[in-house]
XYZ file of C-alpha atoms in Angstrom:
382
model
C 39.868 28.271 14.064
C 39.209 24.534 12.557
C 39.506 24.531 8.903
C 36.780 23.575 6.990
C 38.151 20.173 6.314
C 38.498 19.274 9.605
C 35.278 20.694 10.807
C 33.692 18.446 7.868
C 35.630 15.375 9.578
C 34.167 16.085 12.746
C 30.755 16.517 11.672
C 30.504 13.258 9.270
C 32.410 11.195 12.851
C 29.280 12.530 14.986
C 27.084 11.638 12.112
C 28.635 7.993 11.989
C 28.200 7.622 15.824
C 24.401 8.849 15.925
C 23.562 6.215 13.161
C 26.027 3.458 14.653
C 24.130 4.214 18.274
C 20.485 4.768 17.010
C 20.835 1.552 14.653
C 20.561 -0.376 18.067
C 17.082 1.102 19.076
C 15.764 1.704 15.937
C 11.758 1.794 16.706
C 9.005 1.528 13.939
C 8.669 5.435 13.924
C 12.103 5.494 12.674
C 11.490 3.262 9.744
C 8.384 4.719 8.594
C 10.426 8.052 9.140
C 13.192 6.753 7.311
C 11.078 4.884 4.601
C 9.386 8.460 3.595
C 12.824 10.079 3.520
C 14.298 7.626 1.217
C 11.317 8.187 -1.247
C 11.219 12.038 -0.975
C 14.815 11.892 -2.711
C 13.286 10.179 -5.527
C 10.988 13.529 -6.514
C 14.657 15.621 -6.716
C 15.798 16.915 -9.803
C 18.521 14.573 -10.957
C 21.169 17.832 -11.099
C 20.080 18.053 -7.545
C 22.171 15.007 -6.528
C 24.968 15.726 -7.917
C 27.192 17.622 -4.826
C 30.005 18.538 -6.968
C 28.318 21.015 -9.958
C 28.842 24.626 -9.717
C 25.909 26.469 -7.823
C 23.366 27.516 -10.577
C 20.420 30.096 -10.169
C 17.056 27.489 -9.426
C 14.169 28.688 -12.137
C 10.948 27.779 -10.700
C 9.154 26.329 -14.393
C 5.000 26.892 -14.260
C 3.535 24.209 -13.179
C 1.918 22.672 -17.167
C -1.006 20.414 -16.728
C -2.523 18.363 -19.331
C -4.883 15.904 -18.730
C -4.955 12.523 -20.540
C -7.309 9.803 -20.387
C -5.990 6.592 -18.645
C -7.853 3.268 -18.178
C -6.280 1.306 -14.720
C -6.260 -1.312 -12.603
C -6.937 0.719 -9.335
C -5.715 -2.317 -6.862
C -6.344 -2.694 -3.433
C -3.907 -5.079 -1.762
C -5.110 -5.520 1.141
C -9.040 -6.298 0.602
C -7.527 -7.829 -2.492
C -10.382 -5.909 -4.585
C -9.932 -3.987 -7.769
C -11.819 -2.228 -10.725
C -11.082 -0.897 -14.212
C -11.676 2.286 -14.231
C -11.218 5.289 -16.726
C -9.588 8.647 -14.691
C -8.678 11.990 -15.812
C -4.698 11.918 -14.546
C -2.551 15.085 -14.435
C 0.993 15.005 -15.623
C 3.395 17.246 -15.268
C 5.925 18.650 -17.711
C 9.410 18.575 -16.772
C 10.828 21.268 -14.403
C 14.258 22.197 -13.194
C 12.960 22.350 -10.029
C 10.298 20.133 -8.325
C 9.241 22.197 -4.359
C 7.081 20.701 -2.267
C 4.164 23.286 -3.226
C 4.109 21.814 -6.885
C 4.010 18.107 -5.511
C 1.062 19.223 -3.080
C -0.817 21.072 -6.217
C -0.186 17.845 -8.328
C -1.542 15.899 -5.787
C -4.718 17.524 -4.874
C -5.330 18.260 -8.944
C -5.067 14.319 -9.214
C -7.680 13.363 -6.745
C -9.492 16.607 -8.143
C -9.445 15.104 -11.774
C -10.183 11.296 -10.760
C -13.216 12.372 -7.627
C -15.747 10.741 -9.116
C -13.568 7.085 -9.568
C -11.999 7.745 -6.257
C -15.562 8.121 -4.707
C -17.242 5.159 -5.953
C -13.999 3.217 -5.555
C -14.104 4.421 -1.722
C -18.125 3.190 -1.725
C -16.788 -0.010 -2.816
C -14.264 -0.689 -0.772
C -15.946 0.184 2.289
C -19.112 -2.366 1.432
C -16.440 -4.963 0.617
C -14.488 -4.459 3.690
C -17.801 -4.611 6.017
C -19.176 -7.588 4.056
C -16.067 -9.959 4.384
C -15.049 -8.401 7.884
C -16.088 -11.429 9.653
C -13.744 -13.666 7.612
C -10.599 -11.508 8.326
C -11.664 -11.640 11.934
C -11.612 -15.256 12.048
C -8.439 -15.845 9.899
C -7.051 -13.710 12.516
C -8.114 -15.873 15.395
C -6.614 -18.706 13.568
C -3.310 -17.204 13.119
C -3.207 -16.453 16.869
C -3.860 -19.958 17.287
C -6.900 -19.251 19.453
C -9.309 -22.136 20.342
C -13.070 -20.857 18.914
C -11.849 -18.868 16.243
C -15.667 -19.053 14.829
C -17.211 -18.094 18.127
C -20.004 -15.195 16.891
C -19.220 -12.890 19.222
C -16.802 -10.144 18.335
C -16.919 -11.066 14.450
C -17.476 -6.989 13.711
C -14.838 -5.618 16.348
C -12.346 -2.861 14.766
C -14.134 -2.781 12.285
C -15.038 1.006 12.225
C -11.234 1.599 12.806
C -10.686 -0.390 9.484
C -13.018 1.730 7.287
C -11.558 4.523 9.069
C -8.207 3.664 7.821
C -8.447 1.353 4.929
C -10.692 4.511 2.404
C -8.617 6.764 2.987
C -5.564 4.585 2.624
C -7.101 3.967 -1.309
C -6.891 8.088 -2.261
C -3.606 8.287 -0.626
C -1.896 5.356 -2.244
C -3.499 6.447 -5.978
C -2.701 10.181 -5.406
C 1.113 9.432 -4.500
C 1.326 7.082 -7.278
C 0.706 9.126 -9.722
C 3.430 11.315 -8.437
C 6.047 9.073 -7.996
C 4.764 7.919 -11.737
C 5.389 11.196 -13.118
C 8.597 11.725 -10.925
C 10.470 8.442 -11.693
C 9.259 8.589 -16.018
C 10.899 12.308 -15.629
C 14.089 11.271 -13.591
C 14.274 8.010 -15.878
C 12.993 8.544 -19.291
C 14.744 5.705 -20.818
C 13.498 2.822 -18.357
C 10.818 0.864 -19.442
C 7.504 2.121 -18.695
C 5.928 -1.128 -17.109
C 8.971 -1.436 -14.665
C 7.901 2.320 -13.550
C 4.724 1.534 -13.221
C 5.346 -1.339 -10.930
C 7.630 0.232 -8.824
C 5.129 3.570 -8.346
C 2.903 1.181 -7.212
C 4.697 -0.014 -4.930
C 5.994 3.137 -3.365
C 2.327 4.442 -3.662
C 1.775 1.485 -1.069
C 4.328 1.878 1.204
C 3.438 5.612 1.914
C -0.186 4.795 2.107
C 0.968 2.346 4.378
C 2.192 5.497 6.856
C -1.901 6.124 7.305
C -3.050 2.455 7.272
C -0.381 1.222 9.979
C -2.142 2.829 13.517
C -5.745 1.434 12.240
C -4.583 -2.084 11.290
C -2.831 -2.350 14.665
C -5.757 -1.380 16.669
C -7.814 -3.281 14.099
C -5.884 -6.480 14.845
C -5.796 -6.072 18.530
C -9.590 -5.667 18.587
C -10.147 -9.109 16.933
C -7.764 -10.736 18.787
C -9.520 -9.747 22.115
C -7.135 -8.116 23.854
C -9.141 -4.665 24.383
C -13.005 -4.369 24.361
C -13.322 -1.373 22.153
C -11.371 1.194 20.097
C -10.931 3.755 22.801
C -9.987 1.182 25.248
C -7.086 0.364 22.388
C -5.896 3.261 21.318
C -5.718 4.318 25.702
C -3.883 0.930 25.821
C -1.533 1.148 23.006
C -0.850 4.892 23.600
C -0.241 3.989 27.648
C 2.323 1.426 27.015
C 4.273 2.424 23.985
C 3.375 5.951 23.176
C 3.077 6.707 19.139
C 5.302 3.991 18.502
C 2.839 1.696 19.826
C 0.552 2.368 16.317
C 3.410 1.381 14.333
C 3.855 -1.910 15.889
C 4.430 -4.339 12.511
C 5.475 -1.863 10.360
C 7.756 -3.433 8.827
C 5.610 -6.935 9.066
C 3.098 -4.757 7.047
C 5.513 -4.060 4.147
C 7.010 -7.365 4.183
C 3.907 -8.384 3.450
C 2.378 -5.901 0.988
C 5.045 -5.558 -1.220
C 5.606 -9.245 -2.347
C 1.836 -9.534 -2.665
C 1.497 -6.208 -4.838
C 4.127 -7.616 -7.187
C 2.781 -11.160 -7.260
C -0.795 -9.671 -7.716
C 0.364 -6.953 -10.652
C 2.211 -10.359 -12.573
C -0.695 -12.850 -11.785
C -3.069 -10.495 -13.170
C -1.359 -9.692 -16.007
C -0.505 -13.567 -16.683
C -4.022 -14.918 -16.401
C -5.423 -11.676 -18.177
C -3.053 -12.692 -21.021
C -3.710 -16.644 -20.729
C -7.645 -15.719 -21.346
C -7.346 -13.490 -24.186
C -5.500 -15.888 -25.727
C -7.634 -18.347 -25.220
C -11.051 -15.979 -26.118
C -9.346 -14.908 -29.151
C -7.837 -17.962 -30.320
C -9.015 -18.320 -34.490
C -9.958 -15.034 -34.609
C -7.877 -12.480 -36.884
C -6.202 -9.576 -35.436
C -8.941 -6.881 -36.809
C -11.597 -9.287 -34.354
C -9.934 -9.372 -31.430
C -12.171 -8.341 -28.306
C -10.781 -6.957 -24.796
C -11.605 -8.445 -21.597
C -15.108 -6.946 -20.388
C -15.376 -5.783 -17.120
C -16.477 -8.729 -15.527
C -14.168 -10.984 -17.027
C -11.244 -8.526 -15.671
C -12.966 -8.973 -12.425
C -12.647 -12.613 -12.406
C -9.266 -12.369 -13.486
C -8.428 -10.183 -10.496
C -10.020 -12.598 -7.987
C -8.129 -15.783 -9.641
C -4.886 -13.618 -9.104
C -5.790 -12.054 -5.770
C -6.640 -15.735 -4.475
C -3.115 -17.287 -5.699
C -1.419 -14.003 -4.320
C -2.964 -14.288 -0.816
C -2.662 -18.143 -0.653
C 1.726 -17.683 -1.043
C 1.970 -14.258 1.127
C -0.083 -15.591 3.814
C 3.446 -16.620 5.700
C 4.038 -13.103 5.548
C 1.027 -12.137 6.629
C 0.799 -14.537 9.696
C 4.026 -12.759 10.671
C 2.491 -9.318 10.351
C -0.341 -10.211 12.396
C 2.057 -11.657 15.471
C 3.752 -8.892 15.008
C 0.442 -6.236 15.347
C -0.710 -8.335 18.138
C 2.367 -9.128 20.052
C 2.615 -6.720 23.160
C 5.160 -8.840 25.091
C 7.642 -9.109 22.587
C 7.595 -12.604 22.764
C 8.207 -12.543 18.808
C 11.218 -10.403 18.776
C 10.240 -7.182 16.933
C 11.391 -8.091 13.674
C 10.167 -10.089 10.649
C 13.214 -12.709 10.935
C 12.798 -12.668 14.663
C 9.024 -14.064 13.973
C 9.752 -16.059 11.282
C 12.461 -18.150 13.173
C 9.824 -18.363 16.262
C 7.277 -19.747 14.053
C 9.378 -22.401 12.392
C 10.996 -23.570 15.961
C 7.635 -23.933 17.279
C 5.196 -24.869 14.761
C 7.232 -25.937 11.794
C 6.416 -24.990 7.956
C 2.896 -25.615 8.372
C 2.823 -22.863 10.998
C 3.457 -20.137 8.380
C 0.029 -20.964 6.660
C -2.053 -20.772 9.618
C -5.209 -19.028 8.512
C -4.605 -19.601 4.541
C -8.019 -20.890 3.940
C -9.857 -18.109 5.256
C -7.395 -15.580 3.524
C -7.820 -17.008 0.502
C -11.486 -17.423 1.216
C -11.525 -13.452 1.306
C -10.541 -12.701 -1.751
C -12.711 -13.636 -4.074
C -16.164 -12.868 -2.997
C -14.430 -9.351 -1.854
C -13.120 -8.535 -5.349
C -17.295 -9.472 -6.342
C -18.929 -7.383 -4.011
C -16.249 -4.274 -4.630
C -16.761 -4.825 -8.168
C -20.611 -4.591 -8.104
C -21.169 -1.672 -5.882
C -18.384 -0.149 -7.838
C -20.875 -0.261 -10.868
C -23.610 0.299 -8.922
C -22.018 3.583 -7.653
C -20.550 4.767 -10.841
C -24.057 4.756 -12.725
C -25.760 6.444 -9.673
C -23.162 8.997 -9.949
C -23.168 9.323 -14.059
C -27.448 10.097 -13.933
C -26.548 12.296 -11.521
C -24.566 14.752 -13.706
């Protein structure tokens, strides 16, 4: 019989060849797959990585919630709307162990807590996505380089895919990151808070991206004409490419999203502090006043617009990549990127800025009123 040594050898040298062959045909699936993965390690115990401690009993801690009162930015990146808000958050006390029923129960207690935000948030966003729908078809049609990009007809197709996807996508992403939040301050007490915050964010994206991916493809497809309704899409898509197909751009998608989250989060926080500064400028510190609603509003759409206007390369790329079912563009973001530049040059990258930019704003005013509007309905109500 092999000893253990050398059966360990043998396993690790099949491992190596899998991920040596698979690396070659690595589809979007497998990213997404291997994306989640990556961030599932994140909510381990931090004794749980370490292979070469002596096996301990696992204690299974109760689950302690306590709710605190926490006033956020709830950001959407991709309408580029957003809303301060006051939710009821759940944190969790520290455990030994961390299973997969405790990060469900966390999860479901956070959307439980924060329904009533998360509802008028979803109102919101839907109104503001519908509204400005016809703008994001047209920047499309620019990016594609088609000829009538403001021909009427069509201005309103994938659009029910969108909502479909895009509400949703908003509970997901502020559910999960509130528990990578709680996960990463627990595994990393001693990093700054704002850095955790950022980063939660951004992971919060990325697996609300998992939802979002199959309706922005079909959503993009729609727009650009190349199938006359949704079932005719998701029929075409599923025919030629199978589940894959959906997660065509992927990896465009985070390319984009994730430069743009961090760029929004810092603009934000830059123009919020310019303002203040400005608003409180002679005053002593006992006077100083807070940005009203509104004015964080504003603030938001000034750092949404900027945001959108030096990501739109990215997002050009994301689009060709959603929309490109030859695989003229290569299947990759530097694939795309090189394609562009050949072809069209630097100014190809910003094809469709103004209408991007364009979106922003009056998206950020329209979520932000019916967001109010919502909210007060909802308080007389109770």
């Amino acid at each position: 019989p092999k000893s253990k040594s050398t059966r360990m050898k043998s396993s690790m040298s099949t491992m190596t060849m899998a991920v040596k062959g698979s690396s070659r045909r690595r589809s979007p699936c497998r990213v997404f797959l291997s994306t989640i993965l990556c961030l599932s390690l994140l909510l381990l115990p931090s004794h749980a990585t370490k292979v070469c401690q002596p096996f301990q009993p696992l204690k299974r801690n109760s689950l302690h919630m306590s709710t605190t009162t926490m006033t956020a930015a709830t950001t959407f990146p991709r309408g580029g709307a957003a809303a301060k808000i006051t939710a009821t958050t759940t944190a969790t006390a520290p455990s030994s162990t961390i299973s997969p029923s405790i990060i469900l129960k966390s999860f479901l207690q956070t959307i439980a807590d924060a329904r009533s935000h998360l509802a008028a948030a979803a109102a919101a966003r839907a109104v503001s996505i519908f509204g400005m729908y016809p703008v994001d078809t047209i920047k499309t049609r620019m990016q594609m380089k088609q000829g009538d990009a403001f021909r009427l007809s069509g201005l309103y197709k994938g659009c029910a895919g969108s909502l479909v996807g895009q509400v949703p996508y908003g509970v997901l992403t502020f559910g999960s990151y509130e528990i990578y939040k709680q996960a990463l301050l627990n595994k990393f007490p001693n990093t700054k808070p704002a850095f955790i915050y950022a980063l939660s964010a951004i992971l919060g994206d990325v697996t609300g991206s998992g939802w979002l991916c199959p309706s922005e493809v079909m959503k993009q497809q729609l727009q650009a004409g190349l199938y006359p309704s949704m079932s005719e899409a998701i029929k075409g898509i599923w025919s030629k490419s199978g589940i894959a197909g959906f997660y065509q751009g992927f990896t465009g998608g985070l390319a984009r999203d994730v430069p743009f989250r961090v760029a929004q989060l810092t603009m934000f926080e830059m123009t919020k502090s310019l303002y203040l500064k400005a608003k409180n400028k002679g005053r002593s510190e006992d006077d100083n006043v807070a940005l009203s609603a509104v004015e964080a509003a504003v603030c938001g759409a000034a750092a949404g617009s900027f945001s959108a206007a030096i990501t739109n390369p990215l997002d050009r790329i994301k689009t060709l990549m959603m929309t490109d079912t030859t695989n003229a563009y290569g299947g990759s973001v530097v694939a795309c990127a090189s394609k562009i530049l050949k072809e069209e040059g630097i100014g190809g990258l910003f094809a469709g800025v103004a209408p991007r930019v364009g979106y922003i704003a009056p998206s950020v005013c329209i979520f932000f009123v019916t967001y109010e509007f919502v909210q007060q309905k909802m308080q007389k109500k109770e």
